[in-house]
Amino acid sequence: MKGITKALVFSSAALLSTSVLAFGERGQWSSGWGQGTSEYMAVNQYGDELYIACNPYEPVSMTLTVGDRTYGGGRYADGDFSLIIDGTEVQTPYDTVSRVGANNFFYAWENLRSATSIVALTSDGVHVELPSKGSFDALPEAFTEGYPCRTEF
């Protein structure tokens, strides 16, 4: 019995450590799924992260976390942010309540997939470099069967 318990604890710990490393690994994009939501994350070497959540029942959610501050849509956000993708700025790509906003999100999504440079710019002037490594594999092509995001407009 003691050997079985140790084996179960070891197996559970190994599974847990694998899943933790699989989502949110520093220096690259990752994707995951939980509770009906597809999740996408880019984490830089300092632990700052861009997080995108998509499900078929709610509009896309996108947040940027820099240290202990969170930017993006939502009532607890410390401010807004824009993404500069290969030199082109996309303002508030998470604000999809209008046609322009929805188009900005789709533009950002498709360009994140092939980006070589991604920088987030917060409303209080902080520049955050984000990785582009793995974005093509993590983010499905828009408007295909595997694409789970929807906008408000």
PDB file of C-alpha atoms in Angstrom:
ATOM      1  CA  MET A   1       0.000   0.000   0.000  1.00  0.00           C
ATOM      2  CA  LYS A   2       2.808   2.404   0.893  1.00  0.00           C
ATOM      3  CA  GLY A   3       4.466   1.822  -2.500  1.00  0.00           C
ATOM      4  CA  ILE A   4       1.193   2.411  -4.341  1.00  0.00           C
ATOM      5  CA  THR A   5       0.622   5.695  -2.492  1.00  0.00           C
ATOM      6  CA  LYS A   6       4.122   6.917  -3.369  1.00  0.00           C
ATOM      7  CA  ALA A   7       3.600   5.947  -7.008  1.00  0.00           C
ATOM      8  CA  LEU A   8       0.279   7.820  -7.159  1.00  0.00           C
ATOM      9  CA  VAL A   9       1.764  10.918  -5.547  1.00  0.00           C
ATOM     10  CA  PHE A  10       4.743  10.833  -7.916  1.00  0.00           C
ATOM     11  CA  SER A  11       2.523  10.308 -10.974  1.00  0.00           C
ATOM     12  CA  SER A  12       0.203  13.156  -9.946  1.00  0.00           C
ATOM     13  CA  ALA A  13       3.141  15.490  -9.361  1.00  0.00           C
ATOM     14  CA  ALA A  14       4.635  14.583 -12.739  1.00  0.00           C
ATOM     15  CA  LEU A  15       1.335  15.283 -14.508  1.00  0.00           C
ATOM     16  CA  LEU A  16       0.905  18.566 -12.662  1.00  0.00           C
ATOM     17  CA  SER A  17       4.415  19.771 -13.485  1.00  0.00           C
ATOM     18  CA  THR A  18       3.948  18.858 -17.156  1.00  0.00           C
ATOM     19  CA  SER A  19       0.705  20.810 -17.431  1.00  0.00           C
ATOM     20  CA  VAL A  20       2.179  23.839 -15.686  1.00  0.00           C
ATOM     21  CA  LEU A  21       5.105  23.918 -18.097  1.00  0.00           C
ATOM     22  CA  ALA A  22       2.850  23.413 -21.102  1.00  0.00           C
ATOM     23  CA  PHE A  23       0.878  26.637 -20.560  1.00  0.00           C
ATOM     24  CA  GLY A  24       2.497  29.981 -19.883  1.00  0.00           C
ATOM     25  CA  GLU A  25       6.111  29.001 -20.406  1.00  0.00           C
ATOM     26  CA  ARG A  26       8.436  32.006 -20.502  1.00  0.00           C
ATOM     27  CA  GLY A  27       9.782  33.182 -23.826  1.00  0.00           C
ATOM     28  CA  GLN A  28       7.021  31.805 -26.028  1.00  0.00           C
ATOM     29  CA  TRP A  29       3.328  31.476 -26.833  1.00  0.00           C
ATOM     30  CA  SER A  30       1.234  28.684 -25.360  1.00  0.00           C
ATOM     31  CA  SER A  31      -2.336  27.554 -25.714  1.00  0.00           C
ATOM     32  CA  GLY A  32      -4.676  25.632 -23.475  1.00  0.00           C
ATOM     33  CA  TRP A  33      -8.300  24.879 -22.848  1.00  0.00           C
ATOM     34  CA  GLY A  34     -10.407  24.777 -19.707  1.00  0.00           C
ATOM     35  CA  GLN A  35     -14.059  25.096 -18.723  1.00  0.00           C
ATOM     36  CA  GLY A  36     -15.199  25.800 -22.282  1.00  0.00           C
ATOM     37  CA  THR A  37     -12.596  28.481 -22.910  1.00  0.00           C
ATOM     38  CA  SER A  38      -9.648  28.390 -25.278  1.00  0.00           C
ATOM     39  CA  GLU A  39      -6.719  30.270 -23.752  1.00  0.00           C
ATOM     40  CA  TYR A  40      -3.658  31.761 -25.412  1.00  0.00           C
ATOM     41  CA  MET A  41      -0.708  33.294 -23.615  1.00  0.00           C
ATOM     42  CA  ALA A  42       2.596  34.949 -24.438  1.00  0.00           C
ATOM     43  CA  VAL A  43       4.990  35.304 -21.502  1.00  0.00           C
ATOM     44  CA  ASN A  44       8.238  37.250 -21.663  1.00  0.00           C
ATOM     45  CA  GLN A  45      11.429  36.492 -19.721  1.00  0.00           C
ATOM     46  CA  TYR A  46      10.278  38.690 -16.806  1.00  0.00           C
ATOM     47  CA  GLY A  47       6.919  36.948 -16.409  1.00  0.00           C
ATOM     48  CA  ASP A  48       4.854  39.744 -18.006  1.00  0.00           C
ATOM     49  CA  GLU A  49       2.059  38.184 -20.028  1.00  0.00           C
ATOM     50  CA  LEU A  50      -0.502  38.761 -22.729  1.00  0.00           C
ATOM     51  CA  TYR A  51      -3.547  36.540 -22.142  1.00  0.00           C
ATOM     52  CA  ILE A  52      -6.385  35.953 -24.618  1.00  0.00           C
ATOM     53  CA  ALA A  53      -9.513  33.970 -23.691  1.00  0.00           C
ATOM     54  CA  CYS A  54     -12.057  32.854 -26.306  1.00  0.00           C
ATOM     55  CA  ASN A  55     -15.248  30.853 -26.096  1.00  0.00           C
ATOM     56  CA  PRO A  56     -18.277  30.649 -28.362  1.00  0.00           C
ATOM     57  CA  TYR A  57     -20.655  32.318 -25.871  1.00  0.00           C
ATOM     58  CA  GLU A  58     -18.807  35.471 -24.809  1.00  0.00           C
ATOM     59  CA  PRO A  59     -16.770  38.136 -26.575  1.00  0.00           C
ATOM     60  CA  VAL A  60     -13.013  37.721 -26.592  1.00  0.00           C
ATOM     61  CA  SER A  61     -11.163  38.818 -23.465  1.00  0.00           C
ATOM     62  CA  MET A  62      -7.593  40.086 -23.598  1.00  0.00           C
ATOM     63  CA  THR A  63      -5.425  41.272 -20.717  1.00  0.00           C
ATOM     64  CA  LEU A  64      -1.829  42.345 -20.295  1.00  0.00           C
ATOM     65  CA  THR A  65      -0.193  41.754 -16.927  1.00  0.00           C
ATOM     66  CA  VAL A  66       2.984  43.706 -16.164  1.00  0.00           C
ATOM     67  CA  GLY A  67       4.312  42.979 -12.709  1.00  0.00           C
ATOM     68  CA  ASP A  68       1.344  43.448 -10.390  1.00  0.00           C
ATOM     69  CA  ARG A  69      -0.656  45.640 -12.803  1.00  0.00           C
ATOM     70  CA  THR A  70      -3.305  44.443 -15.235  1.00  0.00           C
ATOM     71  CA  TYR A  71      -4.326  46.287 -18.390  1.00  0.00           C
ATOM     72  CA  GLY A  72      -7.175  45.723 -20.813  1.00  0.00           C
ATOM     73  CA  GLY A  73     -10.913  45.404 -20.696  1.00  0.00           C
ATOM     74  CA  GLY A  74     -12.631  44.842 -17.394  1.00  0.00           C
ATOM     75  CA  ARG A  75     -13.492  46.875 -14.370  1.00  0.00           C
ATOM     76  CA  TYR A  76     -10.350  45.957 -12.424  1.00  0.00           C
ATOM     77  CA  ALA A  77      -7.926  46.989 -15.157  1.00  0.00           C
ATOM     78  CA  ASP A  78      -5.262  49.568 -14.320  1.00  0.00           C
ATOM     79  CA  GLY A  79      -5.566  51.051 -17.822  1.00  0.00           C
ATOM     80  CA  ASP A  80      -5.642  50.256 -21.512  1.00  0.00           C
ATOM     81  CA  PHE A  81      -2.978  48.853 -23.807  1.00  0.00           C
ATOM     82  CA  SER A  82      -2.144  48.688 -27.480  1.00  0.00           C
ATOM     83  CA  LEU A  83      -0.103  46.121 -29.371  1.00  0.00           C
ATOM     84  CA  ILE A  84       2.660  47.097 -31.758  1.00  0.00           C
ATOM     85  CA  ILE A  85       3.006  44.162 -34.132  1.00  0.00           C
ATOM     86  CA  ASP A  86       5.966  44.370 -36.512  1.00  0.00           C
ATOM     87  CA  GLY A  87       5.905  48.164 -36.173  1.00  0.00           C
ATOM     88  CA  THR A  88       2.143  48.669 -36.666  1.00  0.00           C
ATOM     89  CA  GLU A  89       0.154  49.811 -33.637  1.00  0.00           C
ATOM     90  CA  VAL A  90      -3.244  48.274 -32.943  1.00  0.00           C
ATOM     91  CA  GLN A  91      -5.033  50.301 -30.284  1.00  0.00           C
ATOM     92  CA  THR A  92      -7.078  48.435 -27.659  1.00  0.00           C
ATOM     93  CA  PRO A  93      -7.348  45.199 -29.680  1.00  0.00           C
ATOM     94  CA  TYR A  94      -9.654  43.733 -27.012  1.00  0.00           C
ATOM     95  CA  ASP A  95     -12.358  46.420 -27.399  1.00  0.00           C
ATOM     96  CA  THR A  96     -14.596  44.726 -29.967  1.00  0.00           C
ATOM     97  CA  VAL A  97     -17.889  46.556 -29.375  1.00  0.00           C
ATOM     98  CA  SER A  98     -17.734  48.341 -32.770  1.00  0.00           C
ATOM     99  CA  ARG A  99     -16.957  47.278 -36.335  1.00  0.00           C
ATOM    100  CA  VAL A 100     -13.608  49.100 -36.125  1.00  0.00           C
ATOM    101  CA  GLY A 101     -12.797  47.417 -32.820  1.00  0.00           C
ATOM    102  CA  ALA A 102     -13.707  43.958 -34.134  1.00  0.00           C
ATOM    103  CA  ASN A 103     -11.590  44.565 -37.241  1.00  0.00           C
ATOM    104  CA  ASN A 104      -8.677  45.672 -35.021  1.00  0.00           C
ATOM    105  CA  PHE A 105      -8.934  42.415 -33.075  1.00  0.00           C
ATOM    106  CA  PHE A 106      -8.972  40.276 -36.239  1.00  0.00           C
ATOM    107  CA  TYR A 107      -6.064  42.259 -37.687  1.00  0.00           C
ATOM    108  CA  ALA A 108      -4.069  41.792 -34.476  1.00  0.00           C
ATOM    109  CA  TRP A 109      -4.899  38.080 -34.274  1.00  0.00           C
ATOM    110  CA  GLU A 110      -3.808  37.284 -37.815  1.00  0.00           C
ATOM    111  CA  ASN A 111      -0.650  39.398 -37.541  1.00  0.00           C
ATOM    112  CA  LEU A 112       0.318  37.939 -34.148  1.00  0.00           C
ATOM    113  CA  ARG A 113       0.464  34.532 -35.856  1.00  0.00           C
ATOM    114  CA  SER A 114       3.318  35.637 -38.133  1.00  0.00           C
ATOM    115  CA  ALA A 115       4.888  38.427 -36.069  1.00  0.00           C
ATOM    116  CA  THR A 116       8.609  38.818 -35.565  1.00  0.00           C
ATOM    117  CA  SER A 117       8.217  41.702 -33.093  1.00  0.00           C
ATOM    118  CA  ILE A 118       5.446  42.199 -30.517  1.00  0.00           C
ATOM    119  CA  VAL A 119       5.458  45.131 -28.099  1.00  0.00           C
ATOM    120  CA  ALA A 120       2.633  46.110 -25.760  1.00  0.00           C
ATOM    121  CA  LEU A 121       2.260  49.791 -24.913  1.00  0.00           C
ATOM    122  CA  THR A 122       0.244  50.635 -21.797  1.00  0.00           C
ATOM    123  CA  SER A 123      -1.800  53.802 -21.296  1.00  0.00           C
ATOM    124  CA  ASP A 124       0.689  54.904 -18.642  1.00  0.00           C
ATOM    125  CA  GLY A 125       3.625  54.633 -21.066  1.00  0.00           C
ATOM    126  CA  VAL A 126       5.147  51.243 -20.230  1.00  0.00           C
ATOM    127  CA  HIS A 127       6.638  49.326 -23.202  1.00  0.00           C
ATOM    128  CA  VAL A 128       6.638  45.546 -22.800  1.00  0.00           C
ATOM    129  CA  GLU A 129       8.380  43.278 -25.292  1.00  0.00           C
ATOM    130  CA  LEU A 130       6.551  40.004 -25.780  1.00  0.00           C
ATOM    131  CA  PRO A 131       7.793  36.845 -27.483  1.00  0.00           C
ATOM    132  CA  SER A 132       6.714  35.886 -30.977  1.00  0.00           C
ATOM    133  CA  LYS A 133       8.096  32.352 -30.720  1.00  0.00           C
ATOM    134  CA  GLY A 134       5.350  29.749 -31.073  1.00  0.00           C
ATOM    135  CA  SER A 135       2.575  32.193 -31.981  1.00  0.00           C
ATOM    136  CA  PHE A 136       1.846  30.521 -35.322  1.00  0.00           C
ATOM    137  CA  ASP A 137       1.362  27.133 -33.659  1.00  0.00           C
ATOM    138  CA  ALA A 138      -0.556  28.457 -30.633  1.00  0.00           C
ATOM    139  CA  LEU A 139      -3.026  30.732 -32.447  1.00  0.00           C
ATOM    140  CA  PRO A 140      -5.354  29.039 -34.943  1.00  0.00           C
ATOM    141  CA  GLU A 141      -6.097  30.768 -38.220  1.00  0.00           C
ATOM    142  CA  ALA A 142      -9.107  33.091 -37.958  1.00  0.00           C
ATOM    143  CA  PHE A 143     -12.452  31.908 -39.281  1.00  0.00           C
ATOM    144  CA  THR A 144     -11.433  28.265 -39.545  1.00  0.00           C
ATOM    145  CA  GLU A 145     -12.992  25.324 -37.728  1.00  0.00           C
ATOM    146  CA  GLY A 146     -10.501  25.537 -34.843  1.00  0.00           C
ATOM    147  CA  TYR A 147     -10.957  29.284 -34.303  1.00  0.00           C
ATOM    148  CA  PRO A 148     -12.947  29.867 -31.077  1.00  0.00           C
ATOM    149  CA  CYS A 149     -13.008  33.667 -30.761  1.00  0.00           C
ATOM    150  CA  ARG A 150     -15.974  35.933 -31.239  1.00  0.00           C
ATOM    151  CA  THR A 151     -16.305  39.682 -30.934  1.00  0.00           C
ATOM    152  CA  GLU A 152     -19.074  41.853 -29.518  1.00  0.00           C
ATOM    153  CA  PHE A 153     -19.800  43.378 -32.911  1.00  0.00           C
TER     154      PHE A 153
END
